[in-house]
Short mmCIF file of C-alpha atoms in Angstrom, two decimals:
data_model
loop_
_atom_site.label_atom_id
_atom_site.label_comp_id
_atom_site.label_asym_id
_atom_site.label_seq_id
_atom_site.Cartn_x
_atom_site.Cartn_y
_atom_site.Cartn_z
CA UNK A 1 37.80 -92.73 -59.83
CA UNK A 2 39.31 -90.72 -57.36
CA UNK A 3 41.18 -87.61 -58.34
CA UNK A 4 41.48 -85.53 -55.34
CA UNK A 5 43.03 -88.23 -52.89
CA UNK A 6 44.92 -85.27 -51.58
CA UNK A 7 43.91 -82.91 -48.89
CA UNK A 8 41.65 -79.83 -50.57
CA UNK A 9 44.05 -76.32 -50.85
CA UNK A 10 41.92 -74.81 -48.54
CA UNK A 11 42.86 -77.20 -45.84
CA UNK A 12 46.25 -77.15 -46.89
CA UNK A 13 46.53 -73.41 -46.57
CA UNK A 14 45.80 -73.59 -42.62
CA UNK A 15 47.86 -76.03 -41.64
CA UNK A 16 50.86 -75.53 -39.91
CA UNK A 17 53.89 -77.04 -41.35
CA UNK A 18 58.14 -76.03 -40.77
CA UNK A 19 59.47 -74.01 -44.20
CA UNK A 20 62.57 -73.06 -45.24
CA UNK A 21 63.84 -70.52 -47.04
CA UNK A 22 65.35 -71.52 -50.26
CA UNK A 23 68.14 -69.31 -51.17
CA UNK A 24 68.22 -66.70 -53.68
CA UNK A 25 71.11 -65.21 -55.10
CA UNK A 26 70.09 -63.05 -57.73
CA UNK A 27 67.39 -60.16 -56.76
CA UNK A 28 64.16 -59.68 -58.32
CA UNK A 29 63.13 -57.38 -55.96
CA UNK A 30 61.18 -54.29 -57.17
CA UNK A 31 61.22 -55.91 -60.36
CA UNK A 32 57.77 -56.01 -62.68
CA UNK A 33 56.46 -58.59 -64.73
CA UNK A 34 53.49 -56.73 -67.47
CA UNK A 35 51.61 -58.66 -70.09
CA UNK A 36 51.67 -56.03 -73.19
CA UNK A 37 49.45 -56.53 -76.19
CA UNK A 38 50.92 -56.33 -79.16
CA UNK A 39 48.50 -55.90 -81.50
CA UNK A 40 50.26 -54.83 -85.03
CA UNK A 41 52.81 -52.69 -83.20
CA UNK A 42 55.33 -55.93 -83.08
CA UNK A 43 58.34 -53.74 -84.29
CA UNK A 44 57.63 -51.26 -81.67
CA UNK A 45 57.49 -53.45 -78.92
CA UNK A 46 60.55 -55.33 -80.42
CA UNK A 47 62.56 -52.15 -80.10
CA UNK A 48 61.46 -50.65 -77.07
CA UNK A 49 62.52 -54.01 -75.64
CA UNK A 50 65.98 -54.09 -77.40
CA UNK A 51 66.36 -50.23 -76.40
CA UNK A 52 65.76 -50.46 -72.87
CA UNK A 53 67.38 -54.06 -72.22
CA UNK A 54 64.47 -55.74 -71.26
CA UNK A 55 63.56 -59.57 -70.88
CA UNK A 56 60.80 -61.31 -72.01
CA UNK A 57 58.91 -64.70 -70.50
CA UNK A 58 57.59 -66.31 -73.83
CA UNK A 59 60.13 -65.48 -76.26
CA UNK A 60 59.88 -63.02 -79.00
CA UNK A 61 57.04 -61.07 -79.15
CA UNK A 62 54.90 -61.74 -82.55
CA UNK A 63 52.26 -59.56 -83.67
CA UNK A 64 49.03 -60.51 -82.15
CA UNK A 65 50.30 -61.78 -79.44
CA UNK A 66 50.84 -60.51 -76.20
CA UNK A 67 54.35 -59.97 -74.62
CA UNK A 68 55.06 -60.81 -70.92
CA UNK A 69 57.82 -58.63 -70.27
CA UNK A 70 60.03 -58.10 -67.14
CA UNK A 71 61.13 -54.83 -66.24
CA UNK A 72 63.67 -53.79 -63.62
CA UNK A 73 63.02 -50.73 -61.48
CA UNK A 74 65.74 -48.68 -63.15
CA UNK A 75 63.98 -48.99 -66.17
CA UNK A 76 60.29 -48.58 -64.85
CA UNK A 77 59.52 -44.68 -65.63
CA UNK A 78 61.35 -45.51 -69.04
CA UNK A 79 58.79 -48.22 -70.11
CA UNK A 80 56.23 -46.69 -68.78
CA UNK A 81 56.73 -43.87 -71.02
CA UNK A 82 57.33 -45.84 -74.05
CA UNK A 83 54.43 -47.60 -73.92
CA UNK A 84 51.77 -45.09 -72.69
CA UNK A 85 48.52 -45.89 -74.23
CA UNK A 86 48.86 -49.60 -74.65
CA UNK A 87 47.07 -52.01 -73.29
CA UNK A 88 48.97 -53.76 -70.33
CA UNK A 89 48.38 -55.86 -67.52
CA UNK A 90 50.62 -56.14 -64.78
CA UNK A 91 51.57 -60.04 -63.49
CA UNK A 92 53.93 -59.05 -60.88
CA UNK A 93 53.69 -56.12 -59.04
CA UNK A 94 57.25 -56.95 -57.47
CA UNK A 95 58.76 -60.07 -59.01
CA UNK A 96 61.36 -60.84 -55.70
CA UNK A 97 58.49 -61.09 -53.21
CA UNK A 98 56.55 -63.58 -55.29
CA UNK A 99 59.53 -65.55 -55.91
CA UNK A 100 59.95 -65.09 -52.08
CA UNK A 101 56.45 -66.38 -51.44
CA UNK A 102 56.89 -68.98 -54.23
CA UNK A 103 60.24 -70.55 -52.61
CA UNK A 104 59.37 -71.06 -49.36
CA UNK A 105 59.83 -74.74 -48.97
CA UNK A 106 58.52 -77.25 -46.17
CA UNK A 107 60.98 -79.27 -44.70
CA UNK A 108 60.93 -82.33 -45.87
CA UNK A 109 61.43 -85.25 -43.86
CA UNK A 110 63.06 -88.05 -45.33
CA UNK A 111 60.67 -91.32 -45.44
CA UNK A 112 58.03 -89.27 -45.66
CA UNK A 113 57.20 -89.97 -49.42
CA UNK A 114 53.09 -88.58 -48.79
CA UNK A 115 50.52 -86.11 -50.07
CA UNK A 116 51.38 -83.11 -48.34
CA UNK A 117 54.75 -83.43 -50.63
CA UNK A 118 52.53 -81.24 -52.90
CA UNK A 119 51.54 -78.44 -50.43
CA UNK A 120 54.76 -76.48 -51.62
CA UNK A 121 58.05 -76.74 -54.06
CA UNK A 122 61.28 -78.33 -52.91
CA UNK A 123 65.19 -78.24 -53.21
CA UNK A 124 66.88 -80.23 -55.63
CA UNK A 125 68.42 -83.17 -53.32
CA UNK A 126 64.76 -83.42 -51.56
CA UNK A 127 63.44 -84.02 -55.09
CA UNK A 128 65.83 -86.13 -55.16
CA UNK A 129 65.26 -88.22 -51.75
CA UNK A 130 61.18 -88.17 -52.33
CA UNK A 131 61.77 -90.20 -56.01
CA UNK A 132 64.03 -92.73 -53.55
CA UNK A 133 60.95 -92.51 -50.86
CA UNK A 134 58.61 -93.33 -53.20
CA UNK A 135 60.18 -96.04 -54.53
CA UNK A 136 61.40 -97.84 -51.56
CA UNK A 137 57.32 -98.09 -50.99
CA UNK A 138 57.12 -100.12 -53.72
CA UNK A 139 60.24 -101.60 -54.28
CA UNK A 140 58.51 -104.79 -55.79
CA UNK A 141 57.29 -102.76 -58.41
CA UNK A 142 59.65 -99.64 -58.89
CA UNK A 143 63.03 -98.79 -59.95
CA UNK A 144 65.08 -95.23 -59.60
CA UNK A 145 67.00 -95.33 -62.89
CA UNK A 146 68.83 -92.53 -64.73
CA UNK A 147 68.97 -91.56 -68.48
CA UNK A 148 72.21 -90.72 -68.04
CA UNK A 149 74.58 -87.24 -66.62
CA UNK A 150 74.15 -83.74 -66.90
CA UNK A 151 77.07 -80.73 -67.85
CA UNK A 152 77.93 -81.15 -64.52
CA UNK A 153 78.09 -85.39 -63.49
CA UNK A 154 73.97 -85.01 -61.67
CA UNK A 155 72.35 -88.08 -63.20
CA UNK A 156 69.14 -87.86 -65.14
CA UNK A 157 67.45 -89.08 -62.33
CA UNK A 158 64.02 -90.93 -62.65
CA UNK A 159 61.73 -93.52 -61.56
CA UNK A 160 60.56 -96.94 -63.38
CA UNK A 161 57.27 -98.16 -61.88
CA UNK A 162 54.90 -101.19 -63.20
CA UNK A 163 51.95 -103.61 -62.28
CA UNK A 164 51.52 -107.14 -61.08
CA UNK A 165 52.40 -108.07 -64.63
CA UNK A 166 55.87 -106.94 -64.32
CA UNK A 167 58.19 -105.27 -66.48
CA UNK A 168 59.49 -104.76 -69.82
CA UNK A 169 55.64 -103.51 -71.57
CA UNK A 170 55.55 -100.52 -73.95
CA UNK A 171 56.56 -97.33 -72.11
CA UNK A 172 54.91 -94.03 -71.45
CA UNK A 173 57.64 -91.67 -70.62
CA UNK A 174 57.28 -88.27 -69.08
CA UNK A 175 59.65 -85.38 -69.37
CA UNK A 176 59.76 -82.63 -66.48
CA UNK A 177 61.69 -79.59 -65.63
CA UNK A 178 63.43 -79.36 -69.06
CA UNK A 179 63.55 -75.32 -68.71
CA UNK A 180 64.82 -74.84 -65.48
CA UNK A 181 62.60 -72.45 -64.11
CA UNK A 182 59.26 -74.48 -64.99
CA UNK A 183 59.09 -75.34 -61.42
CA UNK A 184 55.39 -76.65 -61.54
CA UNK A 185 56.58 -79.19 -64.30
CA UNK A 186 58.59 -80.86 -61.82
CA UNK A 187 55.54 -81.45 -59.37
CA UNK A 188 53.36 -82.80 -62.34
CA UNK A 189 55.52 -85.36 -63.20
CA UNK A 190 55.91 -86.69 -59.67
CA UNK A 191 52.27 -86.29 -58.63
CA UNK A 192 50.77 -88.98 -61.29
CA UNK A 193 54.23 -91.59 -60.47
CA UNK A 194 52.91 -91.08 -56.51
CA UNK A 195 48.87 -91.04 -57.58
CA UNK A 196 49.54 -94.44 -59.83
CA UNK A 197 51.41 -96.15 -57.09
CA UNK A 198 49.43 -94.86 -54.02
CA UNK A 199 46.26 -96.18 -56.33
CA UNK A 200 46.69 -99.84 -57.28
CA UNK A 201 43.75 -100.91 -55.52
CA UNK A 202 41.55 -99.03 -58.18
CA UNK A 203 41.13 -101.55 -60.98
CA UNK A 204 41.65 -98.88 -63.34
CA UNK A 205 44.53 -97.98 -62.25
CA UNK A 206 45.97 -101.12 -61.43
CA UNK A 207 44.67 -102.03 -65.36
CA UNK A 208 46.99 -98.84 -66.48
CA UNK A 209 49.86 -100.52 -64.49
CA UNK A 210 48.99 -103.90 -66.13
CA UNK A 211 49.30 -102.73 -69.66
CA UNK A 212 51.77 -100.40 -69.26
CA UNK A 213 55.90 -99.44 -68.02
CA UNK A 214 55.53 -95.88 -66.30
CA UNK A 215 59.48 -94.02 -66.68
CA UNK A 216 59.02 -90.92 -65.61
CA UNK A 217 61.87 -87.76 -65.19
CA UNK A 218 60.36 -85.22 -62.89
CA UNK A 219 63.81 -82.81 -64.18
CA UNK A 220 65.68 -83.72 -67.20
CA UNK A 221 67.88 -80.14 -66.42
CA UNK A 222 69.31 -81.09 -62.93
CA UNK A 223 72.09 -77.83 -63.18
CA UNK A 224 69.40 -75.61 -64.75
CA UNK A 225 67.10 -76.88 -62.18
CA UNK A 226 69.84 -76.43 -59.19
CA UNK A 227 70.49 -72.89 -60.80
CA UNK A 228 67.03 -71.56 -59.97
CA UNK A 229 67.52 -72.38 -56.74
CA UNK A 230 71.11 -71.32 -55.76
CA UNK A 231 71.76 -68.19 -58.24
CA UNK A 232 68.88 -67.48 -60.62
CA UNK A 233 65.14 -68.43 -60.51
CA UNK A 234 64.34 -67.35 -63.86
CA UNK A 235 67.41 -69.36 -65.58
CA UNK A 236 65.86 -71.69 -68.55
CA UNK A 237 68.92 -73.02 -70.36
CA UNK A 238 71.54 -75.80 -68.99
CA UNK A 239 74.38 -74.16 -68.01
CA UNK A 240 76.99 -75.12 -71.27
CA UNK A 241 79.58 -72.60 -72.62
CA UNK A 242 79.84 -71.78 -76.07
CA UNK A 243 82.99 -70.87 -77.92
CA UNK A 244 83.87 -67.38 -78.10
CA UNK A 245 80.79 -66.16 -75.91
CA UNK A 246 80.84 -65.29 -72.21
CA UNK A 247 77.38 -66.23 -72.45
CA UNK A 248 76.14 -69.97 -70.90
CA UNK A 249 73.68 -72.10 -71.35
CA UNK A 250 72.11 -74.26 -74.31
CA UNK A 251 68.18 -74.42 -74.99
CA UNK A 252 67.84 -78.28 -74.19
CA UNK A 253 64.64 -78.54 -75.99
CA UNK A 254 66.32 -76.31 -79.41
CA UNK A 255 69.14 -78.81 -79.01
CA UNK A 256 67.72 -82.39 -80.22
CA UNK A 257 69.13 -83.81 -83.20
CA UNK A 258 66.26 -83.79 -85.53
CA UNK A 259 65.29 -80.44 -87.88
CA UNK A 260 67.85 -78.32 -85.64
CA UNK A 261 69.18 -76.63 -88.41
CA UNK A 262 65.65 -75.40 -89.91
CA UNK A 263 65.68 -71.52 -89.65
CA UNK A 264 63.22 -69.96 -87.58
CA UNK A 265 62.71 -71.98 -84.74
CA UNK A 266 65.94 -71.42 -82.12
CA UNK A 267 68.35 -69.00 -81.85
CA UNK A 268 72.01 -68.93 -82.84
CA UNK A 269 72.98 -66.60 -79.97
CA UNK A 270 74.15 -68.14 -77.17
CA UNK A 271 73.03 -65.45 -75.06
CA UNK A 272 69.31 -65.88 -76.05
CA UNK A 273 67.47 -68.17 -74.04
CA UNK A 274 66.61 -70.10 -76.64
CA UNK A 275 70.16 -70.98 -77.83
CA UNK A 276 70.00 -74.23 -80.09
CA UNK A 277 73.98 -74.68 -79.55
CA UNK A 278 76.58 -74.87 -81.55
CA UNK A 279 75.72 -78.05 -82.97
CA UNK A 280 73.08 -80.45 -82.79
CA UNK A 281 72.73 -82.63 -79.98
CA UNK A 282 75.84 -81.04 -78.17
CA UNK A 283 74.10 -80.50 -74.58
CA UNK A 284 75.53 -83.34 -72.96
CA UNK A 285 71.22 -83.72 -71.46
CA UNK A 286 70.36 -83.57 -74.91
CA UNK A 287 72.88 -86.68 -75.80
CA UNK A 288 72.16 -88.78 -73.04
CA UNK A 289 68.37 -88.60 -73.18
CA UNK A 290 67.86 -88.96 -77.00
CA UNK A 291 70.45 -92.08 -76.53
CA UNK A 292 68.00 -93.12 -74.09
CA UNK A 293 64.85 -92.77 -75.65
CA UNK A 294 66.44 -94.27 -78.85
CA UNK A 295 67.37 -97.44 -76.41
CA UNK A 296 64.11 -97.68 -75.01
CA UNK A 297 62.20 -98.06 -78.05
CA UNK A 298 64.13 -100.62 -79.50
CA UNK A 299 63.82 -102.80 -75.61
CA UNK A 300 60.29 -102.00 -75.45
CA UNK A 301 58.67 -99.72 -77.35
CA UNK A 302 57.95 -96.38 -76.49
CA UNK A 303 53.98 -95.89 -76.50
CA UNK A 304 53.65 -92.24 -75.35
CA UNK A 305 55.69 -89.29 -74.81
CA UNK A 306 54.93 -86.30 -72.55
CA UNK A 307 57.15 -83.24 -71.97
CA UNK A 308 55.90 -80.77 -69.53
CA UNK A 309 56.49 -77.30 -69.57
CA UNK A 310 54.49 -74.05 -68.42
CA UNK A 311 53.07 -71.85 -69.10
CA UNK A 312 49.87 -71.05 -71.45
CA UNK A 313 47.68 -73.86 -70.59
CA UNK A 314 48.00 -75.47 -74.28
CA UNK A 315 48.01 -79.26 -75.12
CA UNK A 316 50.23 -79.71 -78.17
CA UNK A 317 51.36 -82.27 -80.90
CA UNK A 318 54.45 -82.80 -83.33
CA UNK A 319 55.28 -80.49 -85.05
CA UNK A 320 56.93 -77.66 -84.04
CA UNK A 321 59.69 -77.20 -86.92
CA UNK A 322 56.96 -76.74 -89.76
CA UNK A 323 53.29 -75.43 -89.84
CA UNK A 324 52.71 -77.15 -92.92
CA UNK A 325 54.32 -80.65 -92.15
CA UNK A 326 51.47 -83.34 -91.23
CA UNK A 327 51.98 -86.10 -88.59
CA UNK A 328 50.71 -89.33 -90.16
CA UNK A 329 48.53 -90.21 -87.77
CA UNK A 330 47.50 -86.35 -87.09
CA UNK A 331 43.98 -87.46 -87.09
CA UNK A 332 44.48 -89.25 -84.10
CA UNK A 333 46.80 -87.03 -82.27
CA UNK A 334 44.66 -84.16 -82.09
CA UNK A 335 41.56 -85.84 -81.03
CA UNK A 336 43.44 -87.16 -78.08
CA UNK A 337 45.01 -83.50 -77.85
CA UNK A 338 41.22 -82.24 -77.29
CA UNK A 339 40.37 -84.52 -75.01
CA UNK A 340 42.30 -84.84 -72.85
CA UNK A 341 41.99 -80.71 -72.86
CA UNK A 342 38.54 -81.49 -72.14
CA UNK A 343 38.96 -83.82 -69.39
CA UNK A 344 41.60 -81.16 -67.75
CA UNK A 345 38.89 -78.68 -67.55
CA UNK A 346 36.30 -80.89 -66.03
CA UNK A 347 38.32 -80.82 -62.94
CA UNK A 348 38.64 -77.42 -62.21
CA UNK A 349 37.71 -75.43 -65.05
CA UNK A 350 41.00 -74.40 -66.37
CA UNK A 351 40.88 -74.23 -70.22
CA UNK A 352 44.10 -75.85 -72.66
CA UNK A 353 44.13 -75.13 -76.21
CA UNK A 354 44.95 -78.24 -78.45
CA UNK A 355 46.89 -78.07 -81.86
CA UNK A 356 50.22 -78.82 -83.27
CA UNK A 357 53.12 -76.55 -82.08
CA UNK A 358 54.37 -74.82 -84.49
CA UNK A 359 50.38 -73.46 -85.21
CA UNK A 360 49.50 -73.32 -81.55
CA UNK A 361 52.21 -71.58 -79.95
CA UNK A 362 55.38 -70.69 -82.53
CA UNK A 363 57.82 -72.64 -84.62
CA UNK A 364 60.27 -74.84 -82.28
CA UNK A 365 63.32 -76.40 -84.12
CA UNK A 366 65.20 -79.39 -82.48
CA UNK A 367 62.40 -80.33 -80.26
CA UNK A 368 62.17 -83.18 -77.90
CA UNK A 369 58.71 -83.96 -79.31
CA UNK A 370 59.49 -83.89 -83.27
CA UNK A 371 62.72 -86.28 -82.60
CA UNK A 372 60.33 -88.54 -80.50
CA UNK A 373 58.13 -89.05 -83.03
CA UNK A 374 60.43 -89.03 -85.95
CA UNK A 375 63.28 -90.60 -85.47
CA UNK A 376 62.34 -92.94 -81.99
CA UNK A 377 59.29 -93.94 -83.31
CA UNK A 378 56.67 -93.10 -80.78
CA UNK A 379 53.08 -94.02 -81.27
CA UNK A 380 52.02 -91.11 -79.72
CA UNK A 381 53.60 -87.74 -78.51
CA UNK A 382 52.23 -84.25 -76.62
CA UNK A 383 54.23 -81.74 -75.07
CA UNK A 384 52.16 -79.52 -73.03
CA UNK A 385 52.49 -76.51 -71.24
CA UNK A 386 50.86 -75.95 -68.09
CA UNK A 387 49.25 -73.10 -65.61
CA UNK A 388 48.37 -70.50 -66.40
CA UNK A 389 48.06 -68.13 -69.18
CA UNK A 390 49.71 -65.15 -67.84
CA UNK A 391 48.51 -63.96 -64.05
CA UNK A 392 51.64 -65.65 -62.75
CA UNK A 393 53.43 -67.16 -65.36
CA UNK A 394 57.04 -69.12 -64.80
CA UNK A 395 56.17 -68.01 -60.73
CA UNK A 396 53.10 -70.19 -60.28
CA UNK A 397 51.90 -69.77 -56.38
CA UNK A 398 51.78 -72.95 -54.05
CA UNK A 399 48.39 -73.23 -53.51
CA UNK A 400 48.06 -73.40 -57.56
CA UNK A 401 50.36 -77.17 -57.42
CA UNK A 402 47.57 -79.44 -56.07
CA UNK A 403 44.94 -78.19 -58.47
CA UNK A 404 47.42 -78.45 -61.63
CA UNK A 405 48.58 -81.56 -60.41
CA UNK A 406 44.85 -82.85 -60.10
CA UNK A 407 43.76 -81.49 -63.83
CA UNK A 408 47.02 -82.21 -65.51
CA UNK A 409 46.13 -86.27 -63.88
CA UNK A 410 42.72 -85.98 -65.64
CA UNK A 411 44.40 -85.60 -69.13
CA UNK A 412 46.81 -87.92 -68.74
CA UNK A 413 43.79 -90.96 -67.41
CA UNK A 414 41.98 -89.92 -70.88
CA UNK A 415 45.17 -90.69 -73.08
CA UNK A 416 45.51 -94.24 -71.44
CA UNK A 417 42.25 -94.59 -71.42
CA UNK A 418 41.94 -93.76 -75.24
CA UNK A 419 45.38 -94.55 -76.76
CA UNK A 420 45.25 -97.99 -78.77
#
């Protein structure tokens, strides 16, 4: 089997190649990202937070935990004060010139639907023109479809690939980019649609295609996604008012209609990032792509269900809305959670965690993952959350995409290797 049909990192580093600057509205410069541990002092790290206006990268911090906290420079002498004798780590020394490092694009020339695709990240619209590259490659065998429009009229753009056996077989469906800023999702989801395709003349592959419909959405959050790029880079929500807030955005993946009321799990602040809404399933994504997935089961039959999300290198399972609530065929689920943990770390030695959600990371109301497998029906369903645990977080570097994209393969060829 051949994982690493692209060009090693190493060679990828020294080649020459034109970039472009994406733009960047908002400045991060002189900004600090530090990894805190919490220990027992939760309410003391909740306040100094809330007292100094800070930010956080992995929501609220829980005792035990640690807390990845961003920290502008008029507030540096301030926190550094507050938290003297704590343990802390700093991730970014100065937030605005990894993002500048980060978003340095290569030009991307259209036709050109190849490897080195992977050597950096990419607008929007050439997102947009690779899924159309790729396809026209195989346009026997491939489809660009959309699960419908965004806030703002972008279509929920995707692409529908399958083998010599044609179309219309149970569906494995992959979800990318559904917080905005989880760039490396994006290139995830496209790098297994590109390895499939570019592959066919591996029987094991070409067996995958056989049994299988591949519908993949590299960026279910087109305005969020178009945000990071234009205004924002760390933006996570869609970019929805709410009544009587100046505050925008809806948490897409708080937003699904399906245990969004349980407490807990989402906020009801539309300012927080993890805003459920004002209502369930009012995120005109959220509509559109449950609609979908609804739609799809009943044509075909979803089989399984990925959403992709980073960071914290973790491998999870329904549910996130209880820690007590039991999947029926848990069993199952989390020995295909573990290995296909295990096969991701054969590749390069990164290590995932596998559990349910709520358990393995924190309680999540209105997930994508429990309305999957609840109300659609899916036999199986992961949401996982890539590179790393915490040395670069949401601003993963370039030379970190072919590696993730070569593990995170690896975990997927053990599910459809082992799924029945």
């Amino acid at each position: 089997m051949k994982y690493n049909f692209l060009v090693s990192s190493a060679v990828l580093a020294l080649a020459s190649a034109a970039v472009a600057q994406a733009p960047q509205r908002r400045s991060y410069d002189g900004y600090k990202v530090v990894r805190l541990t919490v220990g027992q002092d939760v309410a003391k790290v909740n306040s100094i937070i809330d007292r100094l206006g800070l930010t956080t990268w992995k929501g609220k911090p829980r005792a035990g935990a640690a807390a990845d906290i961003v920290i502008p420079p008029s507030q540096a002498d301030a926190f550094a004060a507050e938290t003297a004798g704590m343990e802390a780590v700093t991730m970014h020394e100065d937030l605005g010139a990894s993002i500048a490092q980060e978003s340095t694009f290569h030009i991307y020339a259209a036709g050109s639907a190849n490897a080195t695709w992977f050597e950096s990240y990419h607008s929007y619209n050439d997102h947009v023109q690779f899924l159309g590259d790729l396809q026209s490659q195989f346009p026997e065998q491939s489809q660009i479809v959309s699960s419908g429009k965004s806030l703002n009229g972008k279509d929920i753009t995707g692409i529908h690939f399958w083998g010599k056996s044609g179309k219309g077989k149970p569906a494995v469906v992959f979800h990318g980019t559904v917080h905005a800023r989880e760039w490396i999702s994006t290139m995830v989801v496209e790098y297994v649609a590109h390895y499939l395709l570019n592959n066919q003349d591996d029987a094991e592959v070409e067996g995958f295609l056989d049994k299988y419909d591949f519908i993949f959405f590299p960026f279910v959050n087109p305005d969020g996604f178009i945000y990071t790029q234009t205004e924002d880079r760390m933006w996570r929500k869609n970019r929805q008012s709410s009544s009587g807030s100046n505050c925008l955005g809806h948490d897409i993946n708080r937003n699904w209609p399906y245990k969004w009321d349980v407490s807990g799990g989402a906020s009801s602040n539309p300012c927080a990032e993890d805003f459920k809404g004002e209502s369930e399933g009012d995120a005109p994504e959220t509509e559109a792509l449950s609609a979908w997935l609804k739609s799809t089961q009943a044509g075909q039959g979803v089989k399984l269900f990925i959403d992709w999300h980073s960071y914290s290198q973790l491998f999870m399972t329904p549910y996130g809305y209880s820690c007590t609530e039991v999947a029926s065929n848990n069993e199952e689920l989390q020995s295909l959670a573990k290995g296909a943990a295990a096969a991701i770390e054969k590749v390069h030695g990164t290590s995932f965690e596998a559990g349910p959600i709520c358990s393995t990371i924190y309680k999540a109301t209105g997930s994508s993952v429990d309305y999957t497998y609840d109300v659609v029906g899916a036999d199986y369903v992961f949401t996982a959350e890539l590179r790393d645990r915490g040395n670069y977080g949401f601003v993963l570097p370039p030379e970190q995409i072919v590696p993730t994209c070569e593990e995170t393969y690896a975990g997927v060829r053990y599910l459809l290797q082992n799924m029945k």
